[in-house]
C-alpha cells in the first residue's frame, strides 16, 4: 500500500478556511482575555478582511476575495466545507 501526497486545490482551500476560522476565534479570545471589553466577532472578521459595502466603496476590493474564507459559526464552516468537497472534487 503506497501513500502518495498530491496537491489538491480543494484540500488547500479546506486548510485555508479552517486556519482562518481558528485564527478568528483565537483573536477574539485574546482580545477578551486582555481585560478590555474585547472585540466582537464581527470586528475581528472586519480586521481579517470581511466584506462590507463601506469597505468596497473605500476601494478595499480585496475584501471580495478574503470574505470567502470567513465563517461565523462551526455549523456554517462545516456545511460550506462539505459543499466544497462534494462540488470541488467534481470540478477538479
Coordinates of N, CA and C in Angstrom, one line a residue:
X1 N 0.9 -1.2 0.0 CA 0.0 0.0 0.0 C 0.9 1.2 0.0
X2 N 0.8 2.0 -1.0 CA 1.6 3.2 -1.2 C 0.7 4.4 -1.0
X3 N 1.3 5.3 -0.2 CA 0.5 6.6 0.0 C 1.2 7.7 -0.7
X4 N 0.5 8.3 -1.6 CA 1.1 9.5 -2.4 C 0.4 10.7 -1.9
X5 N 1.2 11.7 -1.6 CA 0.7 13.0 -1.3 C 0.6 13.9 -2.5
X6 N -0.6 14.3 -2.9 CA -0.7 15.1 -4.1 C -1.4 16.4 -3.7
X7 N -1.0 17.4 -4.5 CA -1.6 18.8 -4.3 C -3.0 18.8 -4.8
X8 N -3.9 19.3 -4.0 CA -5.3 19.4 -4.4 C -5.8 20.8 -4.1
X9 N -6.4 21.4 -5.0 CA -6.9 22.8 -4.7 C -8.0 22.7 -3.7
X10 N -8.8 21.7 -3.7 CA -9.9 21.5 -2.7 C -9.2 21.4 -1.3
X11 N -8.2 20.6 -1.1 CA -7.5 20.4 0.2 C -6.9 21.7 0.6
X12 N -6.3 22.4 -0.3 CA -5.7 23.7 0.0 C -6.7 24.7 0.5
X13 N -7.9 24.8 -0.1 CA -8.9 25.7 0.3 C -9.5 25.3 1.6
X14 N -9.7 24.0 1.8 CA -10.1 23.5 3.1 C -9.2 23.9 4.3
X15 N -7.9 23.8 4.0 CA -6.9 24.1 5.0 C -6.9 25.6 5.3
X16 N -7.0 26.4 4.3 CA -7.0 27.9 4.5 C -8.3 28.3 5.3
X17 N -9.4 27.7 4.9 CA -10.7 28.1 5.6 C -10.6 27.7 7.1
X18 N -10.1 26.5 7.4 CA -10.1 26.1 8.8 C -9.1 26.9 9.5
X19 N -7.9 27.2 8.9 CA -6.9 28.1 9.6 C -7.5 29.4 9.9
X20 N -8.2 30.1 9.0 CA -8.7 31.4 9.2 C -9.9 31.3 10.3
X21 N -10.6 30.3 10.3 CA -11.7 30.1 11.2 C -11.1 30.0 12.7
X22 N -10.0 29.2 12.8 CA -9.4 29.1 14.1 C -8.7 30.4 14.5
X23 N -8.1 31.1 13.6 CA -7.4 32.4 13.8 C -8.4 33.4 14.3
X24 N -9.6 33.5 13.7 CA -10.6 34.5 14.1 C -11.1 34.3 15.5
X25 N -11.3 33.0 15.9 CA -11.8 32.8 17.3 C -10.6 33.0 18.3
X26 N -9.4 32.7 17.9 CA -8.3 33.0 18.7 C -8.1 34.5 19.0
X27 N -8.2 35.2 17.9 CA -8.0 36.7 18.0 C -9.1 37.3 18.9
X28 N -10.3 36.7 18.8 CA -11.4 37.2 19.6 C -11.2 36.8 21.1
X29 N -10.7 35.6 21.3 CA -10.5 35.2 22.7 C -9.4 36.0 23.4
X30 N -8.3 36.3 22.7 CA -7.2 37.0 23.3 C -7.6 38.5 23.5
X31 N -8.5 39.0 22.7 CA -8.9 40.4 22.9 C -9.9 40.5 24.2
X32 N -10.6 39.4 24.4 CA -11.5 39.4 25.6 C -10.6 39.1 26.8
X33 N -9.6 38.3 26.7 CA -8.8 37.9 27.9 C -7.9 39.1 28.3
X34 N -7.7 40.0 27.4 CA -6.7 41.1 27.7 C -7.3 42.1 28.8
X35 N -8.5 41.9 29.2 CA -9.1 42.8 30.2 C -9.9 43.9 29.7
X36 N -9.8 44.2 28.4 CA -10.6 45.2 27.8 C -12.0 44.7 27.5
X37 N -12.8 45.5 26.9 CA -14.1 45.0 26.6 C -14.1 43.9 25.5
X38 N -13.0 43.8 24.8 CA -12.8 42.8 23.8 C -13.5 43.2 22.5
X39 N -13.1 42.6 21.5 CA -13.6 42.8 20.1 C -14.7 41.8 19.9
X40 N -15.8 42.2 19.2 CA -16.8 41.3 18.8 C -16.3 40.5 17.7
X41 N -16.9 39.4 17.4 CA -16.5 38.5 16.3 C -16.6 39.2 15.0
X42 N -17.6 40.1 14.8 CA -17.7 40.9 13.6 C -16.6 41.8 13.4
X43 N -16.1 42.5 14.5 CA -14.9 43.3 14.4 C -13.7 42.6 14.1
X44 N -13.5 41.4 14.6 CA -12.4 40.5 14.2 C -12.4 40.2 12.8
X45 N -13.6 39.8 12.3 CA -13.8 39.5 10.9 C -13.5 40.6 10.0
X46 N -13.8 41.8 10.4 CA -13.5 43.0 9.6 C -12.0 43.2 9.5
X47 N -11.3 43.0 10.6 CA -9.9 43.1 10.6 C -9.2 42.0 9.7
X48 N -9.8 40.9 9.6 CA -9.3 39.8 8.8 C -9.7 39.9 7.3
X49 N -10.5 40.9 7.0 CA -10.8 41.1 5.6 C -12.3 40.9 5.2
X50 N -13.1 41.0 6.2 CA -14.6 40.8 6.0 C -15.1 41.9 5.0
X51 N -16.1 41.5 4.2 CA -16.6 42.5 3.2 C -17.8 43.2 3.8
X52 N -17.7 44.5 3.5 CA -18.9 45.4 3.8 C -19.0 46.4 2.6
X53 N -20.2 46.9 2.5 CA -20.4 47.9 1.4 C -19.4 49.1 1.6
X54 N -19.2 49.5 2.8 CA -18.3 50.7 3.0 C -16.9 50.3 2.6
X55 N -16.4 49.1 2.9 CA -15.1 48.7 2.5 C -14.9 48.7 1.0
X56 N -15.9 48.3 0.3 CA -15.8 48.2 -1.2 C -15.8 49.7 -1.7
X57 N -16.7 50.5 -1.2 CA -16.7 51.9 -1.6 C -15.4 52.7 -1.3
X58 N -14.7 52.2 -0.3 CA -13.5 52.8 0.1 C -12.3 52.3 -0.7
X59 N -12.6 51.4 -1.6 CA -11.5 50.9 -2.5 C -10.9 49.6 -2.1
X60 N -11.4 49.0 -1.0 CA -10.8 47.7 -0.5 C -11.4 46.5 -1.3
X61 N -11.1 46.4 -2.5 CA -11.7 45.4 -3.4 C -11.2 44.0 -3.0
X62 N -10.1 43.9 -2.3 CA -9.6 42.6 -1.9 C -10.5 41.9 -1.0
X63 N -11.4 42.7 -0.3 CA -12.3 42.0 0.6 C -13.3 41.2 -0.1
X64 N -13.5 41.4 -1.4 CA -14.4 40.5 -2.2 C -13.9 39.0 -2.2
X65 N -12.5 38.9 -2.1 CA -11.9 37.6 -2.1 C -11.8 37.0 -0.7
X66 N -11.2 37.9 0.2 CA -11.0 37.4 1.6 C -12.2 37.0 2.4
X67 N -13.3 37.7 2.0 CA -14.6 37.4 2.7 C -15.0 35.9 2.5
X68 N -14.6 35.3 1.4 CA -14.9 33.9 1.1 C -14.3 32.9 2.1
X69 N -13.3 33.3 2.9 CA -12.6 32.5 3.8 C -13.1 32.7 5.2
X70 N -14.1 33.5 5.5 CA -14.5 33.8 6.8 C -15.9 33.1 7.1
X71 N -15.9 32.5 8.2 CA -17.2 31.8 8.7 C -17.5 32.1 10.1
X72 N -18.7 32.4 10.4 CA -19.1 32.9 11.8 C -19.3 31.8 12.7
X73 N -19.8 30.6 12.3 CA -20.2 29.6 13.2 C -19.6 28.2 12.8
X74 N -19.5 27.3 13.7 CA -19.0 26.0 13.4 C -19.8 25.3 12.4
X75 N -21.2 25.3 12.5 CA -22.0 24.6 11.5 C -21.9 25.3 10.2
X76 N -21.7 26.6 10.1 CA -21.5 27.3 8.9 C -20.3 26.8 8.1
X77 N -19.2 26.7 8.8 CA -17.9 26.2 8.1 C -18.1 24.7 7.8
X78 N -18.7 23.9 8.6 CA -18.8 22.5 8.3 C -19.7 22.3 7.0
X79 N -20.8 23.0 6.9 CA -21.6 22.8 5.7 C -20.9 23.4 4.5
X80 N -20.2 24.5 4.6 CA -19.5 25.0 3.5 C -18.4 24.1 3.0
X81 N -17.7 23.5 4.0 CA -16.6 22.6 3.6 C -17.1 21.3 3.0
X82 N -18.3 20.8 3.5 CA -18.9 19.7 2.8 C -19.3 20.0 1.4
X83 N -19.9 21.2 1.2 CA -20.2 21.6 -0.2 C -19.0 21.7 -1.1
X84 N -17.9 22.3 -0.5 CA -16.6 22.4 -1.2 C -16.1 21.1 -1.6
X85 N -16.1 20.1 -0.7 CA -15.6 18.8 -1.0 C -16.4 18.1 -2.1
X86 N -17.7 18.1 -2.0 CA -18.6 17.4 -3.0 C -18.6 18.1 -4.3
X87 N -18.6 19.4 -4.4 CA -18.6 20.1 -5.7 C -17.2 20.3 -6.2
X88 N -16.3 20.6 -5.3 CA -14.9 20.9 -5.8 C -14.2 19.7 -6.4
X89 N -14.4 18.5 -5.8 CA -13.8 17.3 -6.3 C -14.3 17.0 -7.7
X90 N -15.6 17.3 -8.0 CA -16.1 17.0 -9.3 C -15.5 18.0 -10.4
X91 N -15.2 19.2 -10.0 CA -14.6 20.2 -10.9 C -13.1 20.0 -11.0
X92 N -12.5 19.4 -10.0 CA -11.1 19.2 -10.0 C -10.8 18.0 -10.9

